[in-house]
Amino acid sequence: MKFLVINGPNLNLLGLREPGIYGSQSYSDLLDFIGGAANNAGVAVELFQSNHEGAIVDAIQNAYGTADGIVINPAAYTHTSIAILDALKAVALPAVEVHISDITSREAYRQRSYTSEACLKTIAGKGFEGYREAILFLKEHIAKAAD
């Protein structure tokens, strides 16, 4: 089983970016965490990060036929990108949306998620642990669907 994990704009600046909201751990720490969580779950992961909407759309499209599921933190594109929503719908891979912070308790403009419409579940406000929860949820969902 293989998942594509996509991180959107500015997540590469974790540790530097608003540590009061996103914590003090770096993006490299996040990648290590995701790799460990996936390894413990017995799944392979491909990690992708971009600050560019089109690159994220391309990554989603490239996942078709190569990945079993997608974990996506679209970051700011969560609240603006119909293109990412359409790409997720087009490939129809099971997907889980993750946010390090709790977007539902932040600014009003961050409370609307377009991309969640194409995801099985949204996990927000659990920090790095949200990625582990997403990986385990996707693994269980795919295993049940295969039965």
JSON list of N, CA, C and O in Angstrom, two decimals, residues 2-8 11 27 30-31 33-35 37-38 43-50 56 59-60 63 67 69-74 96 98 130-132 134-135 138:
[
{"chain": "A", "resi": 2, "resn": "LYS", "atom": "N", "xyz": [0.55, 2.19, -0.87]},
{"chain": "A", "resi": 2, "resn": "LYS", "atom": "CA", "xyz": [1.37, 3.40, -0.99]},
{"chain": "A", "resi": 2, "resn": "LYS", "atom": "C", "xyz": [0.49, 4.65, -0.96]},
{"chain": "A", "resi": 2, "resn": "LYS", "atom": "O", "xyz": [-0.53, 4.70, -1.67]},
{"chain": "A", "resi": 3, "resn": "PHE", "atom": "N", "xyz": [0.90, 5.62, -0.18]},
{"chain": "A", "resi": 3, "resn": "PHE", "atom": "CA", "xyz": [0.18, 6.89, -0.10]},
{"chain": "A", "resi": 3, "resn": "PHE", "atom": "C", "xyz": [1.07, 8.03, -0.57]},
{"chain": "A", "resi": 3, "resn": "PHE", "atom": "O", "xyz": [2.27, 8.03, -0.32]},
{"chain": "A", "resi": 4, "resn": "LEU", "atom": "N", "xyz": [0.45, 8.99, -1.22]},
{"chain": "A", "resi": 4, "resn": "LEU", "atom": "CA", "xyz": [1.11, 10.25, -1.53]},
{"chain": "A", "resi": 4, "resn": "LEU", "atom": "C", "xyz": [0.73, 11.25, -0.44]},
{"chain": "A", "resi": 4, "resn": "LEU", "atom": "O", "xyz": [-0.45, 11.44, -0.16]},
{"chain": "A", "resi": 5, "resn": "VAL", "atom": "N", "xyz": [1.74, 11.85, 0.18]},
{"chain": "A", "resi": 5, "resn": "VAL", "atom": "CA", "xyz": [1.50, 12.88, 1.21]},
{"chain": "A", "resi": 5, "resn": "VAL", "atom": "C", "xyz": [1.91, 14.22, 0.61]},
{"chain": "A", "resi": 5, "resn": "VAL", "atom": "O", "xyz": [3.07, 14.42, 0.26]},
{"chain": "A", "resi": 6, "resn": "ILE", "atom": "N", "xyz": [0.93, 15.10, 0.50]},
{"chain": "A", "resi": 6, "resn": "ILE", "atom": "CA", "xyz": [1.14, 16.41, -0.14]},
{"chain": "A", "resi": 6, "resn": "ILE", "atom": "C", "xyz": [1.06, 17.50, 0.92]},
{"chain": "A", "resi": 6, "resn": "ILE", "atom": "O", "xyz": [0.10, 17.55, 1.70]},
{"chain": "A", "resi": 7, "resn": "ASN", "atom": "N", "xyz": [2.05, 18.37, 0.93]},
{"chain": "A", "resi": 7, "resn": "ASN", "atom": "CA", "xyz": [2.03, 19.54, 1.80]},
{"chain": "A", "resi": 7, "resn": "ASN", "atom": "C", "xyz": [2.10, 20.79, 0.94]},
{"chain": "A", "resi": 7, "resn": "ASN", "atom": "O", "xyz": [2.92, 20.89, 0.04]},
{"chain": "A", "resi": 8, "resn": "GLY", "atom": "N", "xyz": [1.23, 21.73, 1.25]},
{"chain": "A", "resi": 8, "resn": "GLY", "atom": "CA", "xyz": [1.10, 22.93, 0.44]},
{"chain": "A", "resi": 8, "resn": "GLY", "atom": "C", "xyz": [2.00, 24.08, 0.88]},
{"chain": "A", "resi": 8, "resn": "GLY", "atom": "O", "xyz": [3.00, 23.87, 1.60]},
{"chain": "A", "resi": 11, "resn": "LEU", "atom": "N", "xyz": [4.48, 25.31, 4.28]},
{"chain": "A", "resi": 11, "resn": "LEU", "atom": "CA", "xyz": [4.77, 24.26, 5.25]},
{"chain": "A", "resi": 11, "resn": "LEU", "atom": "C", "xyz": [6.26, 23.95, 5.28]},
{"chain": "A", "resi": 11, "resn": "LEU", "atom": "O", "xyz": [6.77, 23.45, 6.29]},
{"chain": "A", "resi": 27, "resn": "TYR", "atom": "N", "xyz": [10.17, 21.46, 9.06]},
{"chain": "A", "resi": 27, "resn": "TYR", "atom": "CA", "xyz": [9.58, 20.63, 8.02]},
{"chain": "A", "resi": 27, "resn": "TYR", "atom": "C", "xyz": [10.31, 19.28, 7.92]},
{"chain": "A", "resi": 27, "resn": "TYR", "atom": "O", "xyz": [9.68, 18.24, 7.73]},
{"chain": "A", "resi": 30, "resn": "LEU", "atom": "N", "xyz": [8.88, 17.11, 10.38]},
{"chain": "A", "resi": 30, "resn": "LEU", "atom": "CA", "xyz": [7.58, 16.58, 9.93]},
{"chain": "A", "resi": 30, "resn": "LEU", "atom": "C", "xyz": [7.78, 15.40, 8.99]},
{"chain": "A", "resi": 30, "resn": "LEU", "atom": "O", "xyz": [7.12, 14.37, 9.12]},
{"chain": "A", "resi": 31, "resn": "LEU", "atom": "N", "xyz": [8.72, 15.54, 8.06]},
{"chain": "A", "resi": 31, "resn": "LEU", "atom": "CA", "xyz": [8.97, 14.44, 7.12]},
{"chain": "A", "resi": 31, "resn": "LEU", "atom": "C", "xyz": [9.44, 13.19, 7.86]},
{"chain": "A", "resi": 31, "resn": "LEU", "atom": "O", "xyz": [9.02, 12.07, 7.53]},
{"chain": "A", "resi": 33, "resn": "PHE", "atom": "N", "xyz": [8.71, 12.45, 10.93]},
{"chain": "A", "resi": 33, "resn": "PHE", "atom": "CA", "xyz": [7.54, 11.94, 11.65]},
{"chain": "A", "resi": 33, "resn": "PHE", "atom": "C", "xyz": [6.65, 11.13, 10.72]},
{"chain": "A", "resi": 33, "resn": "PHE", "atom": "O", "xyz": [6.21, 10.03, 11.06]},
{"chain": "A", "resi": 34, "resn": "ILE", "atom": "N", "xyz": [6.35, 11.68, 9.54]},
{"chain": "A", "resi": 34, "resn": "ILE", "atom": "CA", "xyz": [5.48, 10.98, 8.59]},
{"chain": "A", "resi": 34, "resn": "ILE", "atom": "C", "xyz": [6.12, 9.65, 8.16]},
{"chain": "A", "resi": 34, "resn": "ILE", "atom": "O", "xyz": [5.44, 8.62, 8.10]},
{"chain": "A", "resi": 35, "resn": "GLY", "atom": "N", "xyz": [7.43, 9.68, 7.88]},
{"chain": "A", "resi": 35, "resn": "GLY", "atom": "CA", "xyz": [8.12, 8.46, 7.48]},
{"chain": "A", "resi": 35, "resn": "GLY", "atom": "C", "xyz": [8.03, 7.39, 8.57]},
{"chain": "A", "resi": 35, "resn": "GLY", "atom": "O", "xyz": [7.79, 6.22, 8.27]},
{"chain": "A", "resi": 37, "resn": "ALA", "atom": "N", "xyz": [5.73, 7.20, 11.01]},
{"chain": "A", "resi": 37, "resn": "ALA", "atom": "CA", "xyz": [4.33, 6.78, 11.16]},
{"chain": "A", "resi": 37, "resn": "ALA", "atom": "C", "xyz": [3.95, 5.80, 10.06]},
{"chain": "A", "resi": 37, "resn": "ALA", "atom": "O", "xyz": [3.27, 4.80, 10.30]},
{"chain": "A", "resi": 38, "resn": "ALA", "atom": "N", "xyz": [4.37, 6.09, 8.84]},
{"chain": "A", "resi": 38, "resn": "ALA", "atom": "CA", "xyz": [4.06, 5.20, 7.71]},
{"chain": "A", "resi": 38, "resn": "ALA", "atom": "C", "xyz": [4.76, 3.86, 7.88]},
{"chain": "A", "resi": 38, "resn": "ALA", "atom": "O", "xyz": [4.15, 2.80, 7.66]},
{"chain": "A", "resi": 43, "resn": "VAL", "atom": "N", "xyz": [3.02, 0.97, 5.58]},
{"chain": "A", "resi": 43, "resn": "VAL", "atom": "CA", "xyz": [2.71, 1.53, 4.26]},
{"chain": "A", "resi": 43, "resn": "VAL", "atom": "C", "xyz": [3.89, 2.35, 3.75]},
{"chain": "A", "resi": 43, "resn": "VAL", "atom": "O", "xyz": [4.66, 2.89, 4.53]},
{"chain": "A", "resi": 44, "resn": "ALA", "atom": "N", "xyz": [3.99, 2.44, 2.45]},
{"chain": "A", "resi": 44, "resn": "ALA", "atom": "CA", "xyz": [5.01, 3.29, 1.83]},
{"chain": "A", "resi": 44, "resn": "ALA", "atom": "C", "xyz": [4.42, 4.67, 1.60]},
{"chain": "A", "resi": 44, "resn": "ALA", "atom": "O", "xyz": [3.20, 4.81, 1.37]},
{"chain": "A", "resi": 45, "resn": "VAL", "atom": "N", "xyz": [5.25, 5.69, 1.68]},
{"chain": "A", "resi": 45, "resn": "VAL", "atom": "CA", "xyz": [4.78, 7.05, 1.40]},
{"chain": "A", "resi": 45, "resn": "VAL", "atom": "C", "xyz": [5.73, 7.74, 0.43]},
{"chain": "A", "resi": 45, "resn": "VAL", "atom": "O", "xyz": [6.93, 7.53, 0.47]},
{"chain": "A", "resi": 46, "resn": "GLU", "atom": "N", "xyz": [5.13, 8.54, -0.42]},
{"chain": "A", "resi": 46, "resn": "GLU", "atom": "CA", "xyz": [5.87, 9.47, -1.26]},
{"chain": "A", "resi": 46, "resn": "GLU", "atom": "C", "xyz": [5.55, 10.85, -0.73]},
{"chain": "A", "resi": 46, "resn": "GLU", "atom": "O", "xyz": [4.37, 11.19, -0.55]},
{"chain": "A", "resi": 47, "resn": "LEU", "atom": "N", "xyz": [6.57, 11.64, -0.44]},
{"chain": "A", "resi": 47, "resn": "LEU", "atom": "CA", "xyz": [6.37, 12.97, 0.15]},
{"chain": "A", "resi": 47, "resn": "LEU", "atom": "C", "xyz": [6.54, 14.04, -0.91]},
{"chain": "A", "resi": 47, "resn": "LEU", "atom": "O", "xyz": [7.49, 13.99, -1.70]},
{"chain": "A", "resi": 48, "resn": "PHE", "atom": "N", "xyz": [5.63, 15.01, -0.90]},
{"chain": "A", "resi": 48, "resn": "PHE", "atom": "CA", "xyz": [5.67, 16.08, -1.88]},
{"chain": "A", "resi": 48, "resn": "PHE", "atom": "C", "xyz": [5.27, 17.38, -1.21]},
{"chain": "A", "resi": 48, "resn": "PHE", "atom": "O", "xyz": [4.30, 17.43, -0.45]},
{"chain": "A", "resi": 49, "resn": "GLN", "atom": "N", "xyz": [6.01, 18.44, -1.49]},
{"chain": "A", "resi": 49, "resn": "GLN", "atom": "CA", "xyz": [5.65, 19.77, -0.98]},
{"chain": "A", "resi": 49, "resn": "GLN", "atom": "C", "xyz": [5.86, 20.77, -2.10]},
{"chain": "A", "resi": 49, "resn": "GLN", "atom": "O", "xyz": [6.84, 20.72, -2.84]},
{"chain": "A", "resi": 50, "resn": "SER", "atom": "N", "xyz": [4.92, 21.70, -2.22]},
{"chain": "A", "resi": 50, "resn": "SER", "atom": "CA", "xyz": [5.08, 22.79, -3.17]},
{"chain": "A", "resi": 50, "resn": "SER", "atom": "C", "xyz": [4.35, 24.03, -2.68]},
{"chain": "A", "resi": 50, "resn": "SER", "atom": "O", "xyz": [3.32, 23.94, -2.00]},
{"chain": "A", "resi": 56, "resn": "ILE", "atom": "N", "xyz": [0.84, 21.20, -7.26]},
{"chain": "A", "resi": 56, "resn": "ILE", "atom": "CA", "xyz": [0.05, 20.31, -6.40]},
{"chain": "A", "resi": 56, "resn": "ILE", "atom": "C", "xyz": [-0.99, 19.58, -7.25]},
{"chain": "A", "resi": 56, "resn": "ILE", "atom": "O", "xyz": [-1.20, 18.37, -7.08]},
{"chain": "A", "resi": 59, "resn": "ALA", "atom": "N", "xyz": [0.79, 16.84, -9.02]},
{"chain": "A", "resi": 59, "resn": "ALA", "atom": "CA", "xyz": [1.12, 15.73, -8.11]},
{"chain": "A", "resi": 59, "resn": "ALA", "atom": "C", "xyz": [-0.11, 14.85, -7.88]},
{"chain": "A", "resi": 59, "resn": "ALA", "atom": "O", "xyz": [0.00, 13.62, -7.86]},
{"chain": "A", "resi": 60, "resn": "ILE", "atom": "N", "xyz": [-1.26, 15.48, -7.70]},
{"chain": "A", "resi": 60, "resn": "ILE", "atom": "CA", "xyz": [-2.50, 14.70, -7.51]},
{"chain": "A", "resi": 60, "resn": "ILE", "atom": "C", "xyz": [-2.79, 13.88, -8.76]},
{"chain": "A", "resi": 60, "resn": "ILE", "atom": "O", "xyz": [-3.09, 12.69, -8.68]},
{"chain": "A", "resi": 63, "resn": "ALA", "atom": "N", "xyz": [-0.65, 10.88, -9.10]},
{"chain": "A", "resi": 63, "resn": "ALA", "atom": "CA", "xyz": [-0.92, 9.82, -8.12]},
{"chain": "A", "resi": 63, "resn": "ALA", "atom": "C", "xyz": [-1.85, 8.75, -8.69]},
{"chain": "A", "resi": 63, "resn": "ALA", "atom": "O", "xyz": [-1.86, 7.61, -8.22]},
{"chain": "A", "resi": 67, "resn": "ALA", "atom": "N", "xyz": [-0.56, 5.56, -6.64]},
{"chain": "A", "resi": 67, "resn": "ALA", "atom": "CA", "xyz": [-0.77, 5.61, -5.19]},
{"chain": "A", "resi": 67, "resn": "ALA", "atom": "C", "xyz": [-2.15, 5.04, -4.87]},
{"chain": "A", "resi": 67, "resn": "ALA", "atom": "O", "xyz": [-3.07, 5.09, -5.69]},
{"chain": "A", "resi": 69, "resn": "GLY", "atom": "N", "xyz": [-3.77, 6.07, -2.02]},
{"chain": "A", "resi": 69, "resn": "GLY", "atom": "CA", "xyz": [-4.49, 7.10, -1.29]},
{"chain": "A", "resi": 69, "resn": "GLY", "atom": "C", "xyz": [-3.64, 8.35, -1.16]},
{"chain": "A", "resi": 69, "resn": "GLY", "atom": "O", "xyz": [-2.44, 8.33, -1.45]},
{"chain": "A", "resi": 70, "resn": "ILE", "atom": "N", "xyz": [-4.29, 9.43, -0.76]},
{"chain": "A", "resi": 70, "resn": "ILE", "atom": "CA", "xyz": [-3.61, 10.72, -0.63]},
{"chain": "A", "resi": 70, "resn": "ILE", "atom": "C", "xyz": [-3.89, 11.31, 0.75]},
{"chain": "A", "resi": 70, "resn": "ILE", "atom": "O", "xyz": [-5.04, 11.35, 1.20]},
{"chain": "A", "resi": 71, "resn": "VAL", "atom": "N", "xyz": [-2.83, 11.75, 1.40]},
{"chain": "A", "resi": 71, "resn": "VAL", "atom": "CA", "xyz": [-2.94, 12.59, 2.59]},
{"chain": "A", "resi": 71, "resn": "VAL", "atom": "C", "xyz": [-2.53, 13.98, 2.13]},
{"chain": "A", "resi": 71, "resn": "VAL", "atom": "O", "xyz": [-1.44, 14.15, 1.59]},
{"chain": "A", "resi": 72, "resn": "ILE", "atom": "N", "xyz": [-3.40, 14.95, 2.33]},
{"chain": "A", "resi": 72, "resn": "ILE", "atom": "CA", "xyz": [-3.10, 16.28, 1.80]},
{"chain": "A", "resi": 72, "resn": "ILE", "atom": "C", "xyz": [-3.32, 17.36, 2.85]},
{"chain": "A", "resi": 72, "resn": "ILE", "atom": "O", "xyz": [-4.35, 17.39, 3.52]},
{"chain": "A", "resi": 73, "resn": "ASN", "atom": "N", "xyz": [-2.32, 18.21, 2.99]},
{"chain": "A", "resi": 73, "resn": "ASN", "atom": "CA", "xyz": [-2.45, 19.44, 3.75]},
{"chain": "A", "resi": 73, "resn": "ASN", "atom": "C", "xyz": [-2.30, 20.56, 2.72]},
{"chain": "A", "resi": 73, "resn": "ASN", "atom": "O", "xyz": [-1.18, 20.97, 2.42]},
{"chain": "A", "resi": 74, "resn": "PRO", "atom": "N", "xyz": [-3.41, 21.03, 2.16]},
{"chain": "A", "resi": 74, "resn": "PRO", "atom": "CA", "xyz": [-3.31, 22.04, 1.11]},
{"chain": "A", "resi": 74, "resn": "PRO", "atom": "C", "xyz": [-2.93, 23.42, 1.63]},
{"chain": "A", "resi": 74, "resn": "PRO", "atom": "O", "xyz": [-2.78, 24.35, 0.84]},
{"chain": "A", "resi": 96, "resn": "VAL", "atom": "N", "xyz": [-7.48, 12.06, 2.64]},
{"chain": "A", "resi": 96, "resn": "VAL", "atom": "CA", "xyz": [-7.74, 12.66, 3.95]},
{"chain": "A", "resi": 96, "resn": "VAL", "atom": "C", "xyz": [-7.03, 14.00, 3.99]},
{"chain": "A", "resi": 96, "resn": "VAL", "atom": "O", "xyz": [-5.86, 14.11, 3.62]},
{"chain": "A", "resi": 98, "resn": "VAL", "atom": "N", "xyz": [-5.49, 17.09, 6.12]},
{"chain": "A", "resi": 98, "resn": "VAL", "atom": "CA", "xyz": [-4.86, 17.30, 7.43]},
{"chain": "A", "resi": 98, "resn": "VAL", "atom": "C", "xyz": [-4.47, 18.76, 7.56]},
{"chain": "A", "resi": 98, "resn": "VAL", "atom": "O", "xyz": [-4.01, 19.39, 6.59]},
{"chain": "A", "resi": 130, "resn": "GLY", "atom": "N", "xyz": [-1.82, 14.48, 13.45]},
{"chain": "A", "resi": 130, "resn": "GLY", "atom": "CA", "xyz": [-2.89, 14.40, 12.46]},
{"chain": "A", "resi": 130, "resn": "GLY", "atom": "C", "xyz": [-2.48, 13.57, 11.24]},
{"chain": "A", "resi": 130, "resn": "GLY", "atom": "O", "xyz": [-3.30, 12.88, 10.64]},
{"chain": "A", "resi": 131, "resn": "TYR", "atom": "N", "xyz": [-1.20, 13.64, 10.89]},
{"chain": "A", "resi": 131, "resn": "TYR", "atom": "CA", "xyz": [-0.70, 12.86, 9.75]},
{"chain": "A", "resi": 131, "resn": "TYR", "atom": "C", "xyz": [-0.74, 11.36, 10.06]},
{"chain": "A", "resi": 131, "resn": "TYR", "atom": "O", "xyz": [-1.12, 10.56, 9.22]},
{"chain": "A", "resi": 132, "resn": "ARG", "atom": "N", "xyz": [-0.35, 11.00, 11.29]},
{"chain": "A", "resi": 132, "resn": "ARG", "atom": "CA", "xyz": [-0.40, 9.58, 11.68]},
{"chain": "A", "resi": 132, "resn": "ARG", "atom": "C", "xyz": [-1.85, 9.09, 11.62]},
{"chain": "A", "resi": 132, "resn": "ARG", "atom": "O", "xyz": [-2.13, 8.02, 11.09]},
{"chain": "A", "resi": 134, "resn": "ALA", "atom": "N", "xyz": [-4.27, 10.23, 9.87]},
{"chain": "A", "resi": 134, "resn": "ALA", "atom": "CA", "xyz": [-4.71, 10.15, 8.47]},
{"chain": "A", "resi": 134, "resn": "ALA", "atom": "C", "xyz": [-4.19, 8.87, 7.79]},
{"chain": "A", "resi": 134, "resn": "ALA", "atom": "O", "xyz": [-4.93, 8.19, 7.08]},
{"chain": "A", "resi": 135, "resn": "ILE", "atom": "N", "xyz": [-2.93, 8.56, 8.02]},
{"chain": "A", "resi": 135, "resn": "ILE", "atom": "CA", "xyz": [-2.33, 7.35, 7.43]},
{"chain": "A", "resi": 135, "resn": "ILE", "atom": "C", "xyz": [-3.07, 6.10, 7.93]},
{"chain": "A", "resi": 135, "resn": "ILE", "atom": "O", "xyz": [-3.44, 5.22, 7.14]},
{"chain": "A", "resi": 138, "resn": "LEU", "atom": "N", "xyz": [-6.65, 5.97, 6.42]},
{"chain": "A", "resi": 138, "resn": "LEU", "atom": "CA", "xyz": [-6.64, 5.56, 5.01]},
{"chain": "A", "resi": 138, "resn": "LEU", "atom": "C", "xyz": [-6.34, 4.07, 4.87]},
{"chain": "A", "resi": 138, "resn": "LEU", "atom": "O", "xyz": [-6.97, 3.38, 4.07]}
]
